[in-house]
CSV table of C-alpha atoms in Angstrom, one decimal:
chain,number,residue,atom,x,y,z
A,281,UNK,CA,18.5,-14.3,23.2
A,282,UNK,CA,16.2,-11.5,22.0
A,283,UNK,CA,13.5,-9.2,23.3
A,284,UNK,CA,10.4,-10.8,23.9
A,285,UNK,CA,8.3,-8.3,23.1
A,286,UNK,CA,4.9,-10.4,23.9
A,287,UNK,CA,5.9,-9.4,27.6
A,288,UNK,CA,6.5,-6.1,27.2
A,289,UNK,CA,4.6,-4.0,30.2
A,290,UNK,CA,2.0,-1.4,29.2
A,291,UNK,CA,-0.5,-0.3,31.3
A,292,UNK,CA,-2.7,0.7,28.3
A,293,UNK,CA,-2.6,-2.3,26.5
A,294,UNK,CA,-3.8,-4.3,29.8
A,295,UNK,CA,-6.3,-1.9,31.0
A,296,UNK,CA,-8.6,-0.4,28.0
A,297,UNK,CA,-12.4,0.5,29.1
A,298,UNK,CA,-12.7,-0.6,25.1
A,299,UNK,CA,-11.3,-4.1,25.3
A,300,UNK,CA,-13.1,-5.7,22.4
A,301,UNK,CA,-11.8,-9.0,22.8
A,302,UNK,CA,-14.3,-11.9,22.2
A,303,UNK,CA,-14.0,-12.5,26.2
A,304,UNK,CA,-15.0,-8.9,27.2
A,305,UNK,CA,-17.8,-8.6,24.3
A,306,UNK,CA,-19.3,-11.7,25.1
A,307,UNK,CA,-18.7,-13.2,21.7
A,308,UNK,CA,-18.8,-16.9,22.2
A,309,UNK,CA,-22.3,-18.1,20.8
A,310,UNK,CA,-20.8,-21.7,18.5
A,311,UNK,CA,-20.9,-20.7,14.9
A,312,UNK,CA,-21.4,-24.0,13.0
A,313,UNK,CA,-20.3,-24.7,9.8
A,314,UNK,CA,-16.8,-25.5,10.4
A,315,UNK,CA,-16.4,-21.6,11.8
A,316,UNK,CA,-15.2,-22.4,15.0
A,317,UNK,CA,-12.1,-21.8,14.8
A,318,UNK,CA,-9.3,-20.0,17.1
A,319,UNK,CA,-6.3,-18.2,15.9
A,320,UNK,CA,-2.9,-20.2,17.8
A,321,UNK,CA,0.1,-18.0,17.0
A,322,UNK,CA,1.1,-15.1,14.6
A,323,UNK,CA,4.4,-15.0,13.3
A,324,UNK,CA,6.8,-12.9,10.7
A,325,UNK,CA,9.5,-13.2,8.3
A,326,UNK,CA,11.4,-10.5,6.5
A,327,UNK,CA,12.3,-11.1,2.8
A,328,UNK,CA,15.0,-9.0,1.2
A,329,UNK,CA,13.4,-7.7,-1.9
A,330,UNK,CA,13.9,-4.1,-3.3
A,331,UNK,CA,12.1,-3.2,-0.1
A,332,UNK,CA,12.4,-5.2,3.2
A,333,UNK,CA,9.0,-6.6,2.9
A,334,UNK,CA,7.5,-7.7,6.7
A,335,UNK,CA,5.2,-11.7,5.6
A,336,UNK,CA,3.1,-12.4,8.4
A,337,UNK,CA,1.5,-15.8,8.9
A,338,UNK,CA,-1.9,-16.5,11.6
A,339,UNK,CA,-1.8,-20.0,12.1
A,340,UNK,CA,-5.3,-21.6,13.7
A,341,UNK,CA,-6.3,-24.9,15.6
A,342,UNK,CA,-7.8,-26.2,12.6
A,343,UNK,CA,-4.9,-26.1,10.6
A,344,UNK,CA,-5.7,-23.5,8.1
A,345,UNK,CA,-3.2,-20.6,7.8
A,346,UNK,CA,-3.4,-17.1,6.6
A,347,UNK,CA,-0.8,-15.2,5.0
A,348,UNK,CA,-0.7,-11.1,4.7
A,349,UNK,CA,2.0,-8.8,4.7
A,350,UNK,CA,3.0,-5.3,6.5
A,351,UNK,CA,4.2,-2.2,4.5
A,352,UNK,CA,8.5,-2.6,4.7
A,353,UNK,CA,10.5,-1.3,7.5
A,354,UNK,CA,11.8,-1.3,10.9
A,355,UNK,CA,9.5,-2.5,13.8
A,356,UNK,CA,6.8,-4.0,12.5
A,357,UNK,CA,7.8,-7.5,13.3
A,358,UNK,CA,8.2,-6.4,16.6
A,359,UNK,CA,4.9,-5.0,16.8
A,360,UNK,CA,3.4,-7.8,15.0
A,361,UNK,CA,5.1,-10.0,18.2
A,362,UNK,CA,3.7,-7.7,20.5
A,363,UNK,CA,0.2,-8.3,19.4
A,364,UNK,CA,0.1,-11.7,19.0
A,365,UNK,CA,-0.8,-12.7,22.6
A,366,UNK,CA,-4.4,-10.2,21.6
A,367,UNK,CA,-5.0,-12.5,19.2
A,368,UNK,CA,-4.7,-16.1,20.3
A,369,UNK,CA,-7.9,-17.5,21.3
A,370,UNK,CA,-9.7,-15.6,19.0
A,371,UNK,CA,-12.0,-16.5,16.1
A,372,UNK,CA,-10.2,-15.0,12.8
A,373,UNK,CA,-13.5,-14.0,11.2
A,374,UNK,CA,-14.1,-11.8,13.7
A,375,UNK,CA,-12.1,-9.8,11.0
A,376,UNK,CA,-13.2,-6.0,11.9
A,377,UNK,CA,-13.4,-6.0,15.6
A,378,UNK,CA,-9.9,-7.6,16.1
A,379,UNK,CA,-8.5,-4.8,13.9
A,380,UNK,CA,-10.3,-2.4,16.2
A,381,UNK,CA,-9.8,-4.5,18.9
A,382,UNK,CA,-5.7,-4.0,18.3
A,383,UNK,CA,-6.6,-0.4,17.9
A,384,UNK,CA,-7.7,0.2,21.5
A,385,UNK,CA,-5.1,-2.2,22.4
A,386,UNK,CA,-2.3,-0.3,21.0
A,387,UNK,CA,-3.7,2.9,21.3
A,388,UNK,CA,-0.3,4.1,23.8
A,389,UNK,CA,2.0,2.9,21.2
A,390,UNK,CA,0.5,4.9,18.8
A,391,UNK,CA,-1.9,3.0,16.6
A,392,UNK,CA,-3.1,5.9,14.9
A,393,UNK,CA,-0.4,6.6,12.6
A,394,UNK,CA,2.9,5.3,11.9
A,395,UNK,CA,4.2,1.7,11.8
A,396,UNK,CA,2.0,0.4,14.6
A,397,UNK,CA,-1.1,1.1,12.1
A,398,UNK,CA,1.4,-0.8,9.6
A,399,UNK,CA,1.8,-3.9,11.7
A,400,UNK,CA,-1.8,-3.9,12.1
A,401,UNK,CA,-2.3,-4.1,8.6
A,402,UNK,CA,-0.2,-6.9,8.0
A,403,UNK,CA,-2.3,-8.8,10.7
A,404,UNK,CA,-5.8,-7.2,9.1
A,405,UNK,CA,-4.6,-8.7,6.1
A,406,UNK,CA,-3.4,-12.2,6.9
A,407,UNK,CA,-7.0,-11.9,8.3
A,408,UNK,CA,-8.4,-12.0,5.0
A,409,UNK,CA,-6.4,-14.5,3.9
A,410,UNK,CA,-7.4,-16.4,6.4
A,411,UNK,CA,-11.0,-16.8,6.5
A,412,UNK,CA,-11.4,-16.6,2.9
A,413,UNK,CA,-10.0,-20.0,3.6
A,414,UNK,CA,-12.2,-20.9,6.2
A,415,UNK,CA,-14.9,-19.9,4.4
A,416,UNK,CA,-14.1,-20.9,1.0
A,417,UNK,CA,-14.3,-17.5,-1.0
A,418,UNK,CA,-11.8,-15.5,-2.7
A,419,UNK,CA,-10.7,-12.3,-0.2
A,420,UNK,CA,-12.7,-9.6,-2.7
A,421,UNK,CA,-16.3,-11.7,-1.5
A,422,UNK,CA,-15.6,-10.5,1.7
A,423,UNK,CA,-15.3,-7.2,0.7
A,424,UNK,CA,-18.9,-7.1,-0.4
A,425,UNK,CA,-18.2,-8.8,-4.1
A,426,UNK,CA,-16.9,-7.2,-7.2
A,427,UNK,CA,-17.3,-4.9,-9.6
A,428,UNK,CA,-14.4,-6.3,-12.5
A,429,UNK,CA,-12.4,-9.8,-13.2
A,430,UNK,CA,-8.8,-8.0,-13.1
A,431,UNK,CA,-7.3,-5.1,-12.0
A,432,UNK,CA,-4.9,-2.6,-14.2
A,433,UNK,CA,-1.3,-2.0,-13.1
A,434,UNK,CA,1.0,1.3,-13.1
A,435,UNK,CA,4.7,0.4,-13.2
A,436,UNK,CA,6.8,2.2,-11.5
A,437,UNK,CA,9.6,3.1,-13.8
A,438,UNK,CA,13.6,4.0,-13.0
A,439,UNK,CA,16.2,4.4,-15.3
A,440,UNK,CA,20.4,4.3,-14.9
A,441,UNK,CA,20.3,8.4,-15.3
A,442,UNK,CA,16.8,9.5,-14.2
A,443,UNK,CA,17.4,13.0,-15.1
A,444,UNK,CA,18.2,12.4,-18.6
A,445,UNK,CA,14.7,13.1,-20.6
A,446,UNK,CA,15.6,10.9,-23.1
A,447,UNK,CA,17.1,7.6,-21.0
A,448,UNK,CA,13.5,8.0,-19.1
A,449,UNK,CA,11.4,8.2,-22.7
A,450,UNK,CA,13.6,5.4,-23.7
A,451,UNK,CA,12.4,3.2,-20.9
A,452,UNK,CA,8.9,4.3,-21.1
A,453,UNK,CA,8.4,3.4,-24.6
A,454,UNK,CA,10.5,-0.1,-23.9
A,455,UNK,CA,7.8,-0.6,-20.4
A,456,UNK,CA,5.0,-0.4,-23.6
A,457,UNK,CA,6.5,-2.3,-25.8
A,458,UNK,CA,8.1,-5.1,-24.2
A,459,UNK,CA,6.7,-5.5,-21.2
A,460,UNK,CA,2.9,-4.7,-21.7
A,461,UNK,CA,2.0,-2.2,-19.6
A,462,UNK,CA,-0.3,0.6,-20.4
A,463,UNK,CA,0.2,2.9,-17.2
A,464,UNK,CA,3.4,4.0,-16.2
A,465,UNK,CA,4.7,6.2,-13.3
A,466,UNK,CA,8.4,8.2,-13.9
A,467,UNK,CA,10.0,9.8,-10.3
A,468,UNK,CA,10.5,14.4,-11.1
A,469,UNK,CA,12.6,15.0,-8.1
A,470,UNK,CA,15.5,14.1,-9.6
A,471,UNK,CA,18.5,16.2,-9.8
A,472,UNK,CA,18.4,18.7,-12.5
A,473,UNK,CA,22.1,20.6,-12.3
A,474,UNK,CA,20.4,23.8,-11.4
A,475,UNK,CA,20.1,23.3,-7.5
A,476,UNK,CA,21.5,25.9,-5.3
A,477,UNK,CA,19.6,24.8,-1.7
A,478,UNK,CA,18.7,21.1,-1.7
A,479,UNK,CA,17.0,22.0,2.0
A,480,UNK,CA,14.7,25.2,1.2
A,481,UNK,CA,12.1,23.3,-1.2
A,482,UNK,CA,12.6,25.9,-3.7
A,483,UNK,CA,12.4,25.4,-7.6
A,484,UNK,CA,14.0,27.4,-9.1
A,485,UNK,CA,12.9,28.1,-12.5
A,486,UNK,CA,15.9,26.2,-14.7
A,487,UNK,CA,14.8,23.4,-12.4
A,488,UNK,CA,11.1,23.5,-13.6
A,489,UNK,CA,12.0,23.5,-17.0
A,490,UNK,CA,13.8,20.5,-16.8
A,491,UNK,CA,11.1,18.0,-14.9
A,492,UNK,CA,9.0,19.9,-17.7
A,493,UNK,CA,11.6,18.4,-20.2
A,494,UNK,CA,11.1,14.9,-19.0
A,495,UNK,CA,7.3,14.8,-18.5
A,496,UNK,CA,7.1,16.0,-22.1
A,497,UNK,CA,10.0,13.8,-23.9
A,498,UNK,CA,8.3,10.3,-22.0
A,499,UNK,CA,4.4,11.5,-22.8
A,500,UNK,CA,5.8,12.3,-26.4
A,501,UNK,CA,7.4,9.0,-26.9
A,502,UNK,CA,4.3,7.0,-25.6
A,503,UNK,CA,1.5,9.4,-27.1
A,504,UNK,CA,-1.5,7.6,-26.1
A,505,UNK,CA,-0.5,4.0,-25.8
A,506,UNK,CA,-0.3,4.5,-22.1
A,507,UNK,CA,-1.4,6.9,-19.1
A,508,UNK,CA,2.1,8.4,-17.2
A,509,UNK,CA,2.1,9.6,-13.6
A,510,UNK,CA,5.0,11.7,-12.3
A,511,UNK,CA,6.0,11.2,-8.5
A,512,UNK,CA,7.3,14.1,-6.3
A,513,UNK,CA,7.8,12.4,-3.7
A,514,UNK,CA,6.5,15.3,-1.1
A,515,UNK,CA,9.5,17.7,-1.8
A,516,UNK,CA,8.5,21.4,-2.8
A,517,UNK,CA,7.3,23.8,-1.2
A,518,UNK,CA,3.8,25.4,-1.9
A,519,UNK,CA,4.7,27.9,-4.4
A,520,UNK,CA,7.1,25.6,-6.2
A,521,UNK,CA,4.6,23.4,-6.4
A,522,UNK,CA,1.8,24.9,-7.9
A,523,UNK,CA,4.4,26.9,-10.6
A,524,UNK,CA,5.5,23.2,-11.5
A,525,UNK,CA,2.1,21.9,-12.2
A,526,UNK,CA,1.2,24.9,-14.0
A,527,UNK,CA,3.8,24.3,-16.3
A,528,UNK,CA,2.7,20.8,-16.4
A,529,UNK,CA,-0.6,21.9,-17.4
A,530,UNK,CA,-0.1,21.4,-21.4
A,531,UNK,CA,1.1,18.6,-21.2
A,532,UNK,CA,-1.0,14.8,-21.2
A,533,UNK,CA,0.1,14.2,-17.2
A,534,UNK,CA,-2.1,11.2,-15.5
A,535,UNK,CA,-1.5,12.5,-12.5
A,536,UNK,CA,1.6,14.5,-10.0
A,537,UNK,CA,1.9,12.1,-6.7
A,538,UNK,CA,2.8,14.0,-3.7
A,539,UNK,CA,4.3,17.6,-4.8
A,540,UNK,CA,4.4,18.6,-1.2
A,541,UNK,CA,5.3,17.5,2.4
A,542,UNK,CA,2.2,15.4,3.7
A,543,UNK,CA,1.4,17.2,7.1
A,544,UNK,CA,0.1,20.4,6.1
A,545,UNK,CA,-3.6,19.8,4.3
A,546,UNK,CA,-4.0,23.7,3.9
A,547,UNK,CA,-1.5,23.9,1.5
A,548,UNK,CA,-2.0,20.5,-0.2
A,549,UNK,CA,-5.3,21.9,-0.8
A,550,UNK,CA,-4.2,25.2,-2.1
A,551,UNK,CA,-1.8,23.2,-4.6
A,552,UNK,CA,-4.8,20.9,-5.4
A,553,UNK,CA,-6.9,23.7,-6.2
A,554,UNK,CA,-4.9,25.8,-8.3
A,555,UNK,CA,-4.0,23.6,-11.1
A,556,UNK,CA,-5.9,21.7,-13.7
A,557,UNK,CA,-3.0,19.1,-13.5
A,558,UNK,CA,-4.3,16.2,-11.4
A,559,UNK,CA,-2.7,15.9,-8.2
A,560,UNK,CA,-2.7,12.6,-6.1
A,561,UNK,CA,-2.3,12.1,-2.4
A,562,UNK,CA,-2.5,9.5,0.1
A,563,UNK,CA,0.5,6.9,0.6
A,564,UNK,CA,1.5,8.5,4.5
A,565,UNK,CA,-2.0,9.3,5.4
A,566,UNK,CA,-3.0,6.7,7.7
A,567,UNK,CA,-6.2,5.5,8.5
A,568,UNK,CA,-9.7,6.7,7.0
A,569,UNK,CA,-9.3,9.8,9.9
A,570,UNK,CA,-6.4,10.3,8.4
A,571,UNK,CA,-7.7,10.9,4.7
A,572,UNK,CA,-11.1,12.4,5.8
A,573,UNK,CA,-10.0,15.9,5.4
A,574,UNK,CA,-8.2,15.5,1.9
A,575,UNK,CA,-11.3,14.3,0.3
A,576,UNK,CA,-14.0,16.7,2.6
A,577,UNK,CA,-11.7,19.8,1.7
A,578,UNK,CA,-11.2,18.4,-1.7
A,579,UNK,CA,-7.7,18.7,-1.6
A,580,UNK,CA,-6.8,15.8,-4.3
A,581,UNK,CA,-7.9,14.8,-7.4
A,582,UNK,CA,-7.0,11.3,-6.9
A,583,UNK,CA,-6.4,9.8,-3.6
A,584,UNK,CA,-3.7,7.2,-3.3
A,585,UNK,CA,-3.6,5.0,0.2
A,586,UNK,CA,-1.2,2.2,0.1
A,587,UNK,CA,-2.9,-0.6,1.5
A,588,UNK,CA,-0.2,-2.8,3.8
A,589,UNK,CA,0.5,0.6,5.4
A,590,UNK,CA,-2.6,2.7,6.1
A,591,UNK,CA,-4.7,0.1,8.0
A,592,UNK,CA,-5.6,-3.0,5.7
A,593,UNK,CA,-8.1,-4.5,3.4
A,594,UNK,CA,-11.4,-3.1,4.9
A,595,UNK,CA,-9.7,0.1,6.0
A,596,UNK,CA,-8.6,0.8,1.7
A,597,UNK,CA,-12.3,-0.3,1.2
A,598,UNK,CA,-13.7,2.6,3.7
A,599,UNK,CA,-11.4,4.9,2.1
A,600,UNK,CA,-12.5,4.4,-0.8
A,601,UNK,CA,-16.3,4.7,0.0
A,602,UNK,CA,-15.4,7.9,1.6
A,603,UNK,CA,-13.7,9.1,-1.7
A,604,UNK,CA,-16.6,7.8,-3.5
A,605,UNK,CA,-18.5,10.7,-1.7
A,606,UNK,CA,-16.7,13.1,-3.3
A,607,UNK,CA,-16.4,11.0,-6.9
A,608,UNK,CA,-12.5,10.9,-6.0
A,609,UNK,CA,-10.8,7.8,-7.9
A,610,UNK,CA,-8.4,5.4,-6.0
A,611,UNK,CA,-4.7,4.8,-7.1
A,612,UNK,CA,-3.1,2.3,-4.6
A,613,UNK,CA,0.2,3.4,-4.0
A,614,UNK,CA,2.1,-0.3,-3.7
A,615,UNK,CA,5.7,-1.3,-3.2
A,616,UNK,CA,5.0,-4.8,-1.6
A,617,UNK,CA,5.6,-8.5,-2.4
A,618,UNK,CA,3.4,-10.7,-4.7
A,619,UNK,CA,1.5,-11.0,-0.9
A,620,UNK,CA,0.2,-7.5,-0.2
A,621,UNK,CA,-0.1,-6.5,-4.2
A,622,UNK,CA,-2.7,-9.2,-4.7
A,623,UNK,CA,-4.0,-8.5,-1.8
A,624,UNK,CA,-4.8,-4.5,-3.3
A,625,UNK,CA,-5.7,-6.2,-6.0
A,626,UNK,CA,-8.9,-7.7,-4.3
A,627,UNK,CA,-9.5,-4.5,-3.0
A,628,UNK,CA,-9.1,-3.1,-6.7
A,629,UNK,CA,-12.0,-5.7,-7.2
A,630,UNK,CA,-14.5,-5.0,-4.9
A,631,UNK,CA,-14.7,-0.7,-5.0
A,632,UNK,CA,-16.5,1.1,-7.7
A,633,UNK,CA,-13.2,3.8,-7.8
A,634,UNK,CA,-10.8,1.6,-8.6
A,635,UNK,CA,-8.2,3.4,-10.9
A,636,UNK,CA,-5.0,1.3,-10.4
A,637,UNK,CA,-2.6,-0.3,-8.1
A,638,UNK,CA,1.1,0.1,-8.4
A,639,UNK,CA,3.9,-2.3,-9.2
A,640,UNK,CA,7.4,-1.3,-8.4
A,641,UNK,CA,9.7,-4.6,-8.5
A,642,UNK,CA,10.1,-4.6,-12.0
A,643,UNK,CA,13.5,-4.7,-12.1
A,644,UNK,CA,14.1,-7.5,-9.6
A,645,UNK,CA,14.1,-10.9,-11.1
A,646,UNK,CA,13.0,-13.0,-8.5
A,647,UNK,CA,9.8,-10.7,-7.5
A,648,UNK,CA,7.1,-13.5,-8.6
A,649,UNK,CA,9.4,-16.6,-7.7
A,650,UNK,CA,8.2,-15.5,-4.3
A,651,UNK,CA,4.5,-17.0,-4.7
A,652,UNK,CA,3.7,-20.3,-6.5
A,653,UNK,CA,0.9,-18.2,-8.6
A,654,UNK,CA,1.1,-15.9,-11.5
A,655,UNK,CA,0.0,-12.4,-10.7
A,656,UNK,CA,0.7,-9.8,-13.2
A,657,UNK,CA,-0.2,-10.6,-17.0
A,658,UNK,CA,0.4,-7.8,-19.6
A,659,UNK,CA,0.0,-4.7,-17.0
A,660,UNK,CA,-3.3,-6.2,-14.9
A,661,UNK,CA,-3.9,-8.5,-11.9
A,662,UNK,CA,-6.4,-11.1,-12.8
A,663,UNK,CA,-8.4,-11.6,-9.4
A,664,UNK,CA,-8.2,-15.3,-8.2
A,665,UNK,CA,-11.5,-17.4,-7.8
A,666,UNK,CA,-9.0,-19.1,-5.2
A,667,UNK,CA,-10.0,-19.1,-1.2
A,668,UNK,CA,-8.4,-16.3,0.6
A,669,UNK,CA,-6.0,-14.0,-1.4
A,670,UNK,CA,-5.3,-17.1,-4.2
A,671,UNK,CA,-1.5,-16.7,-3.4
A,672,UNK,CA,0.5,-19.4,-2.0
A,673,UNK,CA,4.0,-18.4,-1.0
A,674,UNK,CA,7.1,-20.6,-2.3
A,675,UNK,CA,8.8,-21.3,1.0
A,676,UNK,CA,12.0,-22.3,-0.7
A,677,UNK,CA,12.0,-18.5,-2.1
A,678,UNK,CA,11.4,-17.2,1.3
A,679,UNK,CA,14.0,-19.0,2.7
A,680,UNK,CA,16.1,-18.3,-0.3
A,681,UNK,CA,15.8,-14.1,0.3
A,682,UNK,CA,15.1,-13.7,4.0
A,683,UNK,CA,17.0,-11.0,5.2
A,684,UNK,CA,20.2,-12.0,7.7
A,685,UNK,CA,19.5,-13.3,11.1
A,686,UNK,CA,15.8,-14.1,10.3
A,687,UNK,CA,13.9,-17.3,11.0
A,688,UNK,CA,11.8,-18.8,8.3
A,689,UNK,CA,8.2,-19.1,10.1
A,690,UNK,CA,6.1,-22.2,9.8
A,691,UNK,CA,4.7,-23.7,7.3
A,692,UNK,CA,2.0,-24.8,9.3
């Protein structure tokens, strides 16, 4: 028998002068309408897909069940348990204040950064789900309504021998081609041959050259049938990084992701600001406090949260009206199920900013057997009129890639 971790003590979690449950804020006026509905239980299951993607199902006493999903990883299902017994009781529109509400309530466990804020957005975004349903509107209406009918995609691109210039312009043009997409993303740390010190975060300039040869042999190949991003991954240091995307400066880059480590804004800023290549930032930011400063300090050109991971739905959506501020588009950095993508999708909807959101399953066969809908068609996301997030999962598929020693959750 495991840990149950709805029993675990913490003095924070049961004492909080900010308790905002629907008890302690007095929220119990009747709603009408059919919205009068309490949340029962919250449960997870993991599904082994090119990333251990965390589903998460809120089930409710009127039989109507929501279905979002945590960025992949350790802990979150543990978390997710943890939480659960905040949420029963409660009304699932009450979709902002529960958020906050597990917030305060997790505040000693760390719920400003890391995979607690993680968990939470699995929740926030089962939320959505959820009383789309109850409701009867498609997720983005909650959002405040949108501003376009589908949503472009950036694949994510990987090839046998990712440092060969050629094998990556190779699969570039064949992403164009075959499969219909018109944005593209390509990883630069790879190995070149010319390391001495994998630790130091030094390029080298052999080393430069050649992430200079592959940016110029896949924008070559695909000229201007499609935008190409190149990912970093937050490996250089400062200098390397700005003598990279100088050299990168002649060539026709959509954007560099991530060219340094994410903790120091100073320097991301410095990079930012010395290049006319555009630099993008955002995927282990958490939070809107946590991207406040890249966008005040303009620090990226391009800000890139990733939506199961940096708070949820409404959290992207404040992020985005913060980057909006600064006229900073939004990229949504996304390695998630059918679940969470469509779910950045409706948030690709309803903001202004909306650049793209990322797809990076493409070479895993089974990635859209795991809903009962189609999602991607020719490189976009065609937002669904459906209630909720318009996706429902295949169960048999769930079952069929849970990870070992999981439990399938219910279906109802």
């Amino acid at each position: 028998m495991g840990v149950d971790y709805t029993q675990l003590h913490d003095p924070n979690a049961e004492y909080t002068m900010r308790d905002l449950s629907a008890e302690t804020m007095n929220v119990t006026r009747e709603r009408g309408g059919g919205r009068d509905v309490e949340i029962t239980d919250v449960q997870t299951t993991m599904v082994d897909g090119n990333f251990p993607w965390t589903l998460v199902r809120i089930y409710t006493d009127a039989g109507i069940v929501g279905t979002g999903e945590a960025y992949w990883g350790a802990g979150a299902p543990e978390l997710i348990e943890r939480m659960a017994p905040f949420l029963r009781g409660e009304n699932p529109l009450d979709i902002d204040r529960l958020t906050e509400h597990l917030v305060q309530k997790m505040s000693g466990e760390g719920s400003i950064g890391g995979v607690t804020v993680t968990a939470i957005s699995g929740i926030e975004v089962a939320l959505h789900d959820l009383a789309g349903k109850i409701l009867e509107v498609p997720a983005y209406q909650l959002l405040g309504g949108k501003y376009r009918d589908e949503v472009r995609v950036y694949c994510d691109c990987h090839t046998e021998d990712e440092a060969d210039p050629i094998a990556c312009a190779d699969e570039a043009e064949r992403v164009v081609d075959e499969l219909g997409y018109d944005a593209l993303k390509f990883d630069l740390d790879v190995p070149s041959g010319h390391e001495k010190d994998r630790a130091n975060r030094h390029l080298r300039a052999p080393e430069i050259e050649h992430k200079a040869s592959i940016v110029e042999a896949i924008t070559e190949r695909v000229g201007s049938r499609a935008d190409v991003a190149f990912d970093c991954h937050w490996t250089f240091s400062g200098g390397s990084a700005k003598r990279l995307a100088k050299r990168l400066e002649e060539y026709d880059v959509w954007w560099l992701e991530d060219p340094v480590p994410p903790e120091n804004h100073d320097v991301q800023r410095e990079v930012t600001q010395s290049t006319t290549t555009p630099i993008t930032v955002g995927e282990n930011v958490y939070r809107k406090h946590g991207q406040r400063r890249l966008l005040e300090e303009q620090a990226v050109d391009i800000i890139a949260p990733d939506m199961p991971k940096v708070g949820g739905m409404r959290e992207t959506r404040k992020i985005a009206d913060l980057a909006d501020m600064y006229y900073v588009p939004v990229a949504m950095h996304n390695v998630a199920s059918p679940v969470a993508t469509m779910a950045s999708a409706h948030v690709g909807a309803a903001i202004s900013n909306s650049l793209a959101v990322e797809y990076h399953s493409y070479e895993l066969g089974w990635w859209e057997d795991l809903v009962e809908d189609d999602v991607i068609e020719d490189g976009y996301i065609e937002i669904p009129e459906q209630p909720g997030l318009g996706v429902t999962l295949d169960m048999d598929a769930v079952e069929e890639h849970m990870i070992d020693g999981e439990e399938l959750f219910d279906e109802e």
